[in-house]
Coordinates of C-alpha atoms and ligand atoms in Angstrom, one line a residue:
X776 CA -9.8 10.8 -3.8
X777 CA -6.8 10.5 -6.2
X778 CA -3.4 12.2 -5.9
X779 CA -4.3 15.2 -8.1
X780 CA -7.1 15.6 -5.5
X781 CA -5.2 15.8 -2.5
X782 CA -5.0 19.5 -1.1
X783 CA -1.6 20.5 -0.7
X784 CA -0.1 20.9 2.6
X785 CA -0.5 23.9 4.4
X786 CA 3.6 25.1 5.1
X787 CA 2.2 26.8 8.1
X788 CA 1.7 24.0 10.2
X789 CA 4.8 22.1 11.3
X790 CA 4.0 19.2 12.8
X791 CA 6.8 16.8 13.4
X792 CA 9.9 17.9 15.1
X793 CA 13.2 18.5 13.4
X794 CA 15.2 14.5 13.0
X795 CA 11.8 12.8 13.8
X796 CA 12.4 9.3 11.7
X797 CA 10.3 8.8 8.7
X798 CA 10.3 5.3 8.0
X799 CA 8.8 2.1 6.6
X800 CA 9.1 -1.3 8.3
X801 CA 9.3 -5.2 7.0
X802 CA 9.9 -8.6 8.7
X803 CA 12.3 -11.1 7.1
X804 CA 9.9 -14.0 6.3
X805 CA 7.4 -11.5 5.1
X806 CA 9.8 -10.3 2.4
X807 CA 13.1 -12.2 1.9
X808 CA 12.3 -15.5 0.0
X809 CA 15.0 -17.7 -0.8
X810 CA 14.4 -19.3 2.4
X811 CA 16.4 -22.2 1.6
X812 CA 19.8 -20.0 0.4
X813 CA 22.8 -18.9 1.6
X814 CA 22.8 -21.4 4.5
X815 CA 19.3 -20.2 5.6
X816 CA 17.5 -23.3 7.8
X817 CA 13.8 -23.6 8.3
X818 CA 11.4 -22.0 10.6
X819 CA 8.9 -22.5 12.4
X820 CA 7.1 -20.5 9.6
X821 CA 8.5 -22.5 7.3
X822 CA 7.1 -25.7 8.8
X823 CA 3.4 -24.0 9.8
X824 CA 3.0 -22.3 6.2
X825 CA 3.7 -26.0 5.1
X826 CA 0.9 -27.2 7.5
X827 CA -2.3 -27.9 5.4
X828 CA -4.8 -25.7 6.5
X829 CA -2.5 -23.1 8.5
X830 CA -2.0 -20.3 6.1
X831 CA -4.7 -19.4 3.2
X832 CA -4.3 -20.9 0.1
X833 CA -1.4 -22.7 1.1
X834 CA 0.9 -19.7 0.6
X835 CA 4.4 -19.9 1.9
X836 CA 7.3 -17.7 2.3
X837 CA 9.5 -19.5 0.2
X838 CA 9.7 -16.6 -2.2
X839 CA 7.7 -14.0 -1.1
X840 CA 8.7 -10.8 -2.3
X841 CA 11.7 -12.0 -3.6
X842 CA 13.7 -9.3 -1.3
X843 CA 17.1 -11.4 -1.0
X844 CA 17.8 -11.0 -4.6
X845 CA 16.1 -7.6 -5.1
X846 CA 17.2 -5.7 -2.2
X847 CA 19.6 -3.3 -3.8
X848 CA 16.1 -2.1 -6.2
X849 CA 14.2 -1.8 -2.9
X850 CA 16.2 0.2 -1.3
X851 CA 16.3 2.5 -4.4
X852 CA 12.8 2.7 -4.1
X853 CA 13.2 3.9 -0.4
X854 CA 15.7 6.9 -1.3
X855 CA 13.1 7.7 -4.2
X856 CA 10.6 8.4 -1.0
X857 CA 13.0 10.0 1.3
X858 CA 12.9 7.8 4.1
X859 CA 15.5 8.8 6.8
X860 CA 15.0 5.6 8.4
X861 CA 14.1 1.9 7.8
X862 CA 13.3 -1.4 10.0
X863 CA 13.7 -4.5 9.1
X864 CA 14.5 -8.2 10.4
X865 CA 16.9 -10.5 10.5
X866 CA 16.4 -14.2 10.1
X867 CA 17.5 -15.6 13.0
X868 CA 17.5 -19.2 10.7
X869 CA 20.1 -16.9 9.0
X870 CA 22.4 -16.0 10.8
X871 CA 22.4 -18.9 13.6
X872 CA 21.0 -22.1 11.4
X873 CA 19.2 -24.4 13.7
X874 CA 18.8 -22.0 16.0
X875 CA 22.3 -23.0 18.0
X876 CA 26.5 -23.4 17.3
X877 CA 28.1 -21.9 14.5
X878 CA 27.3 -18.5 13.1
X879 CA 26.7 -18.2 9.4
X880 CA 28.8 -15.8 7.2
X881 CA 27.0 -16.2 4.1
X882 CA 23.5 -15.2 6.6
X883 CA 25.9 -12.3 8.2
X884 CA 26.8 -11.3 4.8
X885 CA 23.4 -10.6 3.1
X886 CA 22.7 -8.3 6.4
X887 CA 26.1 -6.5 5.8
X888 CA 25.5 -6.0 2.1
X889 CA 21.8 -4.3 3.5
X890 CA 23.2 -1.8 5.6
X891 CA 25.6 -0.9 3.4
X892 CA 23.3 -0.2 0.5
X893 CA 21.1 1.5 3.4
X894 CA 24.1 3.7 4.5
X895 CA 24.8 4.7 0.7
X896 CA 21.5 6.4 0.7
X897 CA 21.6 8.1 4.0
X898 CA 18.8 5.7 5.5
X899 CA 19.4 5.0 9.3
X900 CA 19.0 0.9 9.3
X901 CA 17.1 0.1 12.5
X902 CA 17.3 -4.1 13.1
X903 CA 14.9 -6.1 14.8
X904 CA 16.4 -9.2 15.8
X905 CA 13.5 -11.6 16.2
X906 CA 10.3 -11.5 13.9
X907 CA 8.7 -14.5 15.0
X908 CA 10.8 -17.2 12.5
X909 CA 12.3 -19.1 15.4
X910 CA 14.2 -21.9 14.0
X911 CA 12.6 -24.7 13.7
X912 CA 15.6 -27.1 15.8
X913 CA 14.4 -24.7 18.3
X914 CA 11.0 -25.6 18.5
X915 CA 11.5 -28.7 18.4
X916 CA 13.4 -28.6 21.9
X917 CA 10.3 -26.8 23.4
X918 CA 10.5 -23.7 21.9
X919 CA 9.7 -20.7 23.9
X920 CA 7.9 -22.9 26.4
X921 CA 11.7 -23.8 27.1
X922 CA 14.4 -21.3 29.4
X923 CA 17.2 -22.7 26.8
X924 CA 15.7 -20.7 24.0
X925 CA 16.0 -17.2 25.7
X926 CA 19.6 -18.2 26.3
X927 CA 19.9 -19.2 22.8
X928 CA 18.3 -15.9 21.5
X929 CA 20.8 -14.5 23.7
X930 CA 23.6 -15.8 21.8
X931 CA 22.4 -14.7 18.3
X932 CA 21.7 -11.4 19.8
X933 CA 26.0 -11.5 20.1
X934 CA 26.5 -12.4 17.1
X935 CA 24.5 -10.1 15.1
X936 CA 25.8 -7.2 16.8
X937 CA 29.2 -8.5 17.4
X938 CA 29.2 -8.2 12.7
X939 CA 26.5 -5.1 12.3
X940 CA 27.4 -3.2 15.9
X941 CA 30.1 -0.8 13.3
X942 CA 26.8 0.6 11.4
X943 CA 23.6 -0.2 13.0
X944 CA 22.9 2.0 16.0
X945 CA 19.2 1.4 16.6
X946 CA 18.2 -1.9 18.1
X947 CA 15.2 -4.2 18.9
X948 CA 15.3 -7.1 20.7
X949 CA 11.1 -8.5 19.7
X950 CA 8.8 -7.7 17.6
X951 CA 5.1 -7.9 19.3
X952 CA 6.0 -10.9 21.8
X953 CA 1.8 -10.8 22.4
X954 CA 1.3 -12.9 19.2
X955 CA 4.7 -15.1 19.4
X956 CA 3.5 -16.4 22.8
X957 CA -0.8 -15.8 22.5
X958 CA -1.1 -16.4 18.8
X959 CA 2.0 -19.0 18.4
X960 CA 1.2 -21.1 22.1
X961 CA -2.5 -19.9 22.7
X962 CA -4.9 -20.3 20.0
X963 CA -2.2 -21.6 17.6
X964 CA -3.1 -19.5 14.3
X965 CA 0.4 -18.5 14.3
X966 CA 3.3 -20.9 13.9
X967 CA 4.4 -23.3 15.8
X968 CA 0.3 -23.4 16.3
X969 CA 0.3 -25.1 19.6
X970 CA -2.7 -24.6 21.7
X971 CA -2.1 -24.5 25.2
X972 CA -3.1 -21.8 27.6
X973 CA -0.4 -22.3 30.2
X974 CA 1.9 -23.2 27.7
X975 CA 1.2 -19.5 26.1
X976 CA 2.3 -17.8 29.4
X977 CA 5.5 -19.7 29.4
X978 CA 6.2 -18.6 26.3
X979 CA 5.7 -15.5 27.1
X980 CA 7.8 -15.0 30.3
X981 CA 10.8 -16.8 28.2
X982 CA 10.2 -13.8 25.4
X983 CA 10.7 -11.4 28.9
X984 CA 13.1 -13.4 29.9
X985 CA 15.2 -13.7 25.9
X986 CA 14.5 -9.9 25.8
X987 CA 16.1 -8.7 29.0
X988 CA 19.3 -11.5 28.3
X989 CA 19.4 -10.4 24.8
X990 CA 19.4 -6.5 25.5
X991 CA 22.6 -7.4 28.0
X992 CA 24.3 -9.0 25.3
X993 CA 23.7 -6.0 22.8
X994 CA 25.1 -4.0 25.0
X995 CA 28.0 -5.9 25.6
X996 CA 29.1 -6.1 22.2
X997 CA 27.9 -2.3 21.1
X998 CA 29.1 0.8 21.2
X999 CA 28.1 3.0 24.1
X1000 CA 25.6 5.3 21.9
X1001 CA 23.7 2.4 20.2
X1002 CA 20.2 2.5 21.4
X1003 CA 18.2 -1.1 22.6
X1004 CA 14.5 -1.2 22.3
X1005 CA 11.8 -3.8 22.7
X1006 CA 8.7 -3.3 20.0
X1007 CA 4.8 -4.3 21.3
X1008 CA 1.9 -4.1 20.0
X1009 CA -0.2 -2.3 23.4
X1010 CA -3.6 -2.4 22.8
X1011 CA -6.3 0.7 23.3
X1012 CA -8.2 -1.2 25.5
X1013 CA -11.9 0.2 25.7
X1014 CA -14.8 -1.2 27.3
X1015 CA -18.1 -1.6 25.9
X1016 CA -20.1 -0.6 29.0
X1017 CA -19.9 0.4 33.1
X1018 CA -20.7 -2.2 34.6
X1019 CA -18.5 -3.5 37.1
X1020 CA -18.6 -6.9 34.7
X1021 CA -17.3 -4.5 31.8
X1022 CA -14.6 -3.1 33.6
X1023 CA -13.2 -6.4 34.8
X1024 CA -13.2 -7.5 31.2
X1025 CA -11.3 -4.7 30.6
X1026 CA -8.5 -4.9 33.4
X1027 CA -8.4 -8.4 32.3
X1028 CA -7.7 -7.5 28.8
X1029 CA -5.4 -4.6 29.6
X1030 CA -3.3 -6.9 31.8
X1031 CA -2.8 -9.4 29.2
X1032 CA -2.2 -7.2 26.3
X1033 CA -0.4 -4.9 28.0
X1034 CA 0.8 -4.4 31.8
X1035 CA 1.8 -8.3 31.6
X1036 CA 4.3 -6.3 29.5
X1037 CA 4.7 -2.8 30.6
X1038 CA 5.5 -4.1 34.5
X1039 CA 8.0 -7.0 33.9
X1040 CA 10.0 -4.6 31.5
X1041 CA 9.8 -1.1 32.7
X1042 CA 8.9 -1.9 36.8
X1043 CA 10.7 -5.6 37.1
X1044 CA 7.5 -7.4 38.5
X1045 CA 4.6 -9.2 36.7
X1046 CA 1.1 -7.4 37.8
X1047 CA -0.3 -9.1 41.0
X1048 CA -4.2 -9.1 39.2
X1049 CA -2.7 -10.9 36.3
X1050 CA -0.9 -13.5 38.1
X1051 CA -4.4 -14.3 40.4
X1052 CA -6.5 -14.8 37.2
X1053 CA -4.0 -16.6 35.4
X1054 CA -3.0 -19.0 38.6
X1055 CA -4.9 -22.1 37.9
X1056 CA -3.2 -22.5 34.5
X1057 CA 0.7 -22.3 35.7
X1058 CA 2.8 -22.2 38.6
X1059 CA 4.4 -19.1 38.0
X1060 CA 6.6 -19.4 41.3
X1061 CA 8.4 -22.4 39.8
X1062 CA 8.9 -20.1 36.4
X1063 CA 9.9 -17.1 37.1
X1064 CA 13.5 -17.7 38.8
X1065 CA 15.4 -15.6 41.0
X1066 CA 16.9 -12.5 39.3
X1067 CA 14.6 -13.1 35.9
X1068 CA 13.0 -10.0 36.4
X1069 CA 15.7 -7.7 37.2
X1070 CA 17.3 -9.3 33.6
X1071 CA 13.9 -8.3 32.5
X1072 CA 14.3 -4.7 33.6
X1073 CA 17.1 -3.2 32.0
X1074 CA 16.8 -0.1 31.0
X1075 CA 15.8 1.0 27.5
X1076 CA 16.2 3.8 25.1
X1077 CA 13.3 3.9 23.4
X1078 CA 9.9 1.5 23.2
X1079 CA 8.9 1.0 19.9
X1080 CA 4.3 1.1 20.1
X1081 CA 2.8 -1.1 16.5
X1082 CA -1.0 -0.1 16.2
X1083 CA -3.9 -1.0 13.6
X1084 CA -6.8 -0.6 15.7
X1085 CA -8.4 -0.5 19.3
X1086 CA -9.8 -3.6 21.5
X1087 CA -13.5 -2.9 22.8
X1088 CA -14.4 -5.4 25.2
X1089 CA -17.5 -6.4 27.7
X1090 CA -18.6 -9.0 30.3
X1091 CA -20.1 -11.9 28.5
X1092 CA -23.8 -12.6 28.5
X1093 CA -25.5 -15.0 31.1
X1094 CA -26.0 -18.2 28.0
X1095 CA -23.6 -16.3 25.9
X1096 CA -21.1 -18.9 24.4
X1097 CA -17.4 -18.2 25.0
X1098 CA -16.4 -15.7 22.3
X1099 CA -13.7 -16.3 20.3
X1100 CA -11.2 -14.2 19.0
X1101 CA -9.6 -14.9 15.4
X1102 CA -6.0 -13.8 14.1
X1103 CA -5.7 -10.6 15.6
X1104 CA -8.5 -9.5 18.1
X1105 CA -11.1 -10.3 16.0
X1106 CA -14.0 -12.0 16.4
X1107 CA -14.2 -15.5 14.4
X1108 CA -16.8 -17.7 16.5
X1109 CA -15.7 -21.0 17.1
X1110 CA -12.3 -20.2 17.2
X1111 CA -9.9 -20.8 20.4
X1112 CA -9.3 -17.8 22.2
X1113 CA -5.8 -16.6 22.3
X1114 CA -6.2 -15.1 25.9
X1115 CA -5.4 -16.5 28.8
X1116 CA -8.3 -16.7 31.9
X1117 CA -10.6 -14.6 29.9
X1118 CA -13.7 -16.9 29.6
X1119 CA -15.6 -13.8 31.0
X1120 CA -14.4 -11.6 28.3
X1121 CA -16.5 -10.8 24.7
X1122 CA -15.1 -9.2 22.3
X1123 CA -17.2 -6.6 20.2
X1124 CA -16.6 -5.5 16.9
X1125 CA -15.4 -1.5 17.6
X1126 CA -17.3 0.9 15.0
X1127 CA -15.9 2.6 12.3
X1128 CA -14.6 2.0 8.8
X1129 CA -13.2 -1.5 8.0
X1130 CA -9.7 -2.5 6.6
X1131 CA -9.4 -5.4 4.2
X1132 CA -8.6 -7.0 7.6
X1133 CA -11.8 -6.1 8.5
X1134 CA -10.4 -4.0 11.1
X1135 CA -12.1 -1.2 12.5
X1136 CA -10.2 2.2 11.6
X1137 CA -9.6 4.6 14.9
X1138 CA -6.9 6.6 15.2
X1139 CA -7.6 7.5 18.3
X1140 CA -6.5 4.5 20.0
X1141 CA -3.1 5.6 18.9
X1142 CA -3.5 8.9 20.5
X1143 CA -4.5 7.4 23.4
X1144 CA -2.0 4.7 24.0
X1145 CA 0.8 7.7 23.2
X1146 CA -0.5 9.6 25.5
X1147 CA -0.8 6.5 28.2
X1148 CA 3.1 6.1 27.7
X1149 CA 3.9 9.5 28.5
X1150 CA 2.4 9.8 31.4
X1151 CA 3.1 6.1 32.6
X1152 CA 6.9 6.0 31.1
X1153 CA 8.3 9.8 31.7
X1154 CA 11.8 9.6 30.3
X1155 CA 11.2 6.8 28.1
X1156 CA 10.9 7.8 23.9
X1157 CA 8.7 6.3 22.3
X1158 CA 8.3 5.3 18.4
X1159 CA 5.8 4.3 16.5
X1160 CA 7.3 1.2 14.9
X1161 CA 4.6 0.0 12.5
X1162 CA 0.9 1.2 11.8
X1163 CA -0.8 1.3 8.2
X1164 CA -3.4 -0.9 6.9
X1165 CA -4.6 -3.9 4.1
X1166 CA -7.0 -3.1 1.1
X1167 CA -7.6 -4.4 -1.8
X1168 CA -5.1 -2.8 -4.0
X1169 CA -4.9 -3.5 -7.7
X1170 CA -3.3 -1.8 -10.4
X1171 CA -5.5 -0.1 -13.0
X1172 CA -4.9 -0.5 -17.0
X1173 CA -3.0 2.6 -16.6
X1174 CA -0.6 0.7 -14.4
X1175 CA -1.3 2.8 -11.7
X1176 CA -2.5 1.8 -7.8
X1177 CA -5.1 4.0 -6.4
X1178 CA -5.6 3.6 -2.4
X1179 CA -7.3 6.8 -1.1
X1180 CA -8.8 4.8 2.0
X1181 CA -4.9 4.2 2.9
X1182 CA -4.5 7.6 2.4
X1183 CA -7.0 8.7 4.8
X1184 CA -6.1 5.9 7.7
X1185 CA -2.2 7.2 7.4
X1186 CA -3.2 10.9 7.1
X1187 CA -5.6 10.0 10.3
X1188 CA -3.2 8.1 12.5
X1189 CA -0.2 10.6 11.6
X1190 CA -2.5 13.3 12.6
X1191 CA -2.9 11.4 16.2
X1192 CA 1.1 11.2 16.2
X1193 CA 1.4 15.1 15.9
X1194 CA -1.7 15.2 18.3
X1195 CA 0.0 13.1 20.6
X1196 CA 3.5 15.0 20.6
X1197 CA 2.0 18.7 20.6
X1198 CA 0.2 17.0 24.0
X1199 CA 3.7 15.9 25.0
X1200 CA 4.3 12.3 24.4
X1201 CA 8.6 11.9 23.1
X1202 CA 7.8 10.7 20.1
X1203 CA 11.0 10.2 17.8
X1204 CA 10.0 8.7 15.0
X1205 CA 7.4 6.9 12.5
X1206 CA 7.6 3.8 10.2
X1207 CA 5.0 2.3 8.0
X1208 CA 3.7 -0.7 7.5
X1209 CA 4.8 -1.7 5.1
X1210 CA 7.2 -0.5 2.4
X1211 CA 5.6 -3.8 0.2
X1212 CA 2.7 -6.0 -0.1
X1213 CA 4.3 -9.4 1.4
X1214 CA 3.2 -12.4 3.0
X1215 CA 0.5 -11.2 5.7
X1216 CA 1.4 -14.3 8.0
X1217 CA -1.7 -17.2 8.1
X1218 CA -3.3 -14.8 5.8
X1219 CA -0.6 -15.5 2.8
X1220 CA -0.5 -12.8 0.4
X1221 CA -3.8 -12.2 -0.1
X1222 CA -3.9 -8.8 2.4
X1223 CA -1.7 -5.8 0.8
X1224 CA -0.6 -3.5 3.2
X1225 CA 2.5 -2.3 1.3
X1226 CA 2.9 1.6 -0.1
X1227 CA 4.4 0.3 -3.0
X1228 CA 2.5 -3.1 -5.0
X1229 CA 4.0 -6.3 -5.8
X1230 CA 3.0 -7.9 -8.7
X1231 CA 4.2 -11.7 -7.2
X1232 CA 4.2 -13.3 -10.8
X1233 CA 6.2 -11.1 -11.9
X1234 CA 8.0 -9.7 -8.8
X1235 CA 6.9 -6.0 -10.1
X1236 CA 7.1 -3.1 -8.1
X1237 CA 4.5 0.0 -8.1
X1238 CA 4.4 2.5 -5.9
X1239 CA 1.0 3.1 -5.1
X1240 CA -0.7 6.8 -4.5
X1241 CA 0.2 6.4 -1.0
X1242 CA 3.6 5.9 -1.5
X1243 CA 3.5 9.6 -3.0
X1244 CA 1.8 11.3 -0.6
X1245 CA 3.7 9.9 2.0
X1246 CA 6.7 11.1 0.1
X1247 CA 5.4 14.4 -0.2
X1248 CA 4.8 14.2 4.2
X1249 CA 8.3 13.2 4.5
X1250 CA 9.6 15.9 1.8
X1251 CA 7.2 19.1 3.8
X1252 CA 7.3 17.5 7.4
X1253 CA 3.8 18.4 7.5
X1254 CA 0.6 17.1 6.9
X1255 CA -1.4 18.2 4.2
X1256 CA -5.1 19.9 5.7
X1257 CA -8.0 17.6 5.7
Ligands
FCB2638 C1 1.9 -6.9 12.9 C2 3.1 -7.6 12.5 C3 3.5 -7.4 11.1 C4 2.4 -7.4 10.2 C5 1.3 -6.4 10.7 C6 0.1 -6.3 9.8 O1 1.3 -7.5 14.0 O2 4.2 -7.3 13.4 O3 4.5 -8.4 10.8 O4 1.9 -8.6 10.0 O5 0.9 -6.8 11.9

């Protein structure tokens, strides 16, 4: 299917609500480069990508898209699609270099100079303050393993807002803390790559604990009608079969993906199941503190939901060997599972289509874990803060970028949105990953999931078809028919 293919939309079927936020999302080391400018010190990113073996073909971040320098282009090419909103990152390394003491202006500065050019076009900047590039000083004192960097966090959280509170009113403490403590402490295919079950969860309750101390230090420095939110990546948890041995693989896997979440942030306690299975590994008495969870709790405007695709899971087989699960869910035997006390657990390819991920294409996990948030969260909005998808975009001799199967999953998962909202779920907004092809973490630059194509030779820019027909959605506010 090309553009000139594509049925137009039918004006009759409104779909998304008057000031829903159409918008496209990027993370600093993804896109920036220049990653040793203007003051900027490494990250733990910086050090894994440097790692041999870490990140395919050796790729780095070092210039990646090249944003720094070209951001005043790129956010032309985001008033050319209409967006009304856009999230990005800051670089902690930035802003704070080595993680602790001084602020940075000249970091400060390139932020400032963003929003502005943002504001110019009438695009609502939405920040996230921490995209997994932890300084790498940081780390090196024990990372998230360690209380000190929550308190650190803390302190950056300040600062940022104390220099962008004028102009930005929408604000996220983390970005998916599942793969910064499971990915970056667990199996270790994300920077700093340590291995080390126990190790994972304690990373993970100091992400709780660096969002809950950083949302009270937003708030202190912002104006009242700013709006603090925490981004995960939930997971539509499915299991393979009825057994009773299914099902615990899936409570398992719903408690670790996403109740070891939902709980400590929305309820102020960690879920009783989750803290049995995962006893022998850590004594959580001796880390969670006093008063941690009710810093934990504070209330949120919104909770920003990032979804590719769903998590089918079953009992493992009597002589079945310990499935492994790769980057992201997948299944890559031989691998170290990122998962916590789920040596019971296989994971199952789920059917469908296949991304350039080789992820399996079902918006209806997006439908369903909207729809689990409205009846679990009342009162809470909800935004979808990243969902697109990798193929293997090239331009054509025409210098054109055809992606109809990214067509199709956006159409499909937008479609589960407006399903989702007609059904009553709040949802204010969505933003798609991502506005460029940029460097897809260990897998360098080799997976595209950008609407618009970077040539990285030649730091070109092409909108591809979806770009348009996204434009077109944003322009109507419907959907065009199947
Ligand atoms: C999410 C990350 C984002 C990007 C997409 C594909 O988990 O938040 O940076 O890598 O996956």
């Amino acid at each position: 299917m090309t553009l000139d293919t594509l049925p137009s939309p039918a004006p009759s079927a409104p779909v998304f609500p008057p000031g829903f936020l159409w918008g496209t999302a990027t993370a600093a080391y993804q896109i920036e480069g220049a990653a040793a400018e203007g003051g900027r010190t490494p990250s733990i990113w910086d050090t894994f990508s440097r790692t041999p073996g870490k990140v395919r073909n050796g790729d780095t971040g070092d210039i990646a898209a090249d944003h720094y320098h070209r951001f005043r282009d790129d956010v032309a090419l985001m008033a050319d699609l209409g967006l009304s909103a856009y999230r990005f990152s800051l670089a902690w390394p930035r802003v704070v270099p080595g993680g602790s003491g001084p602020v940075n202006p000249e970091g400060l500065a390139f932020y400032d100079r963003l929003v502005d050019a943002l504001l110019e076009k009438d695009i609502t900047p939405v920040a996230t303050l921490y995209h997994w590039d932890l300084p790498q000083e940081l780390e090196d004192a024990g990372g998230w393993t360690e209380r000190a960097t929550a308190e650190r966090f803390a302190e950056y959280a300040a600062a940022a807002a104390r220099r962008l509170g004028d102009r930005v009113g929408m604000w996220t403490t983390l970005n998916e803390p599942w793969c910064s403590a499971f990915l970056g402490y667990g199996n270790g295919v994300h920077a700093p790559g340590r291995t080390d079950h126990g190790d994972a969860l304690r990373a993970h309750h100091h992400l709780m604990l660096a969002h809950g101390l950083g949302t009270a230090a937003l708030r202190a420095e912002l104006p009242a009608a700013a709006q603090v939110s925490l981004v995960l990546n939930l997971a539509a948890v499915r299991a393979a079969g009825t057994t009773p041995a299914d099902l615990d693989a899936a409570r398992r896997i719903d408690g670790l993906a996403n109740r070891i979440f939902l709980d400590p942030v929305f309820h102020g306690r960690y879920p009783e199941d989750v803290l049995a299975d995962t006893a022998h590994l850590l004594d959580w008495d001796a880390l969670v503190r006093d008063g941690d969870l009710a810093e934990i709790s504070r209330p949120l405007d919104a909770l920003g939901i990032n979804y590719y695709t769903p998590t089918l899971v079953a009992a493992a087989e009597d002589g079945d060997a310990v499935r492994r699960t790769g980057p992201r869910g997948d299944n890559h035997a031989g691998e170290l599972t990122p998962w916590p006390a789920s040596e019971g657990v296989r994971f199952l390819p789920a059917p469908g289509t296949r991304t350039a991920m080789d992820w399996p294409v079902d918006a209806d996990g997006l439908y369903e874990i909207l729809t689990r948030l409205r009846d679990e969260l009342p009162g809470t909005p909800l935004v979808v803060t990243e969902n697109g998808a990798a193929y293997d975009d090239y331009t054509d001799p025409s210098g054109e970028v055809h992606d109809p199967e990214r067509v199709a999953y956006l159409h499909a998962h937008l479609a589960a949105v407006a399903r989702a909202a007609a059904d009553g779920a709040d949802v204010r907004g969505y933003f798609l990953w991502s506005l460029l092809d940029n460097f897809e973490w260990a897998y360098g630059y080799g997976k595209r999931f950008g609407i618009v194509h970077v040539d990285f030779a030649s730091q070109r820019r092409t909108p591809k078809d979806s770009a348009r027909w996204y434009a077109e959605v944003i322009r109507s506010g419907v959907l065009p028919e199947d």
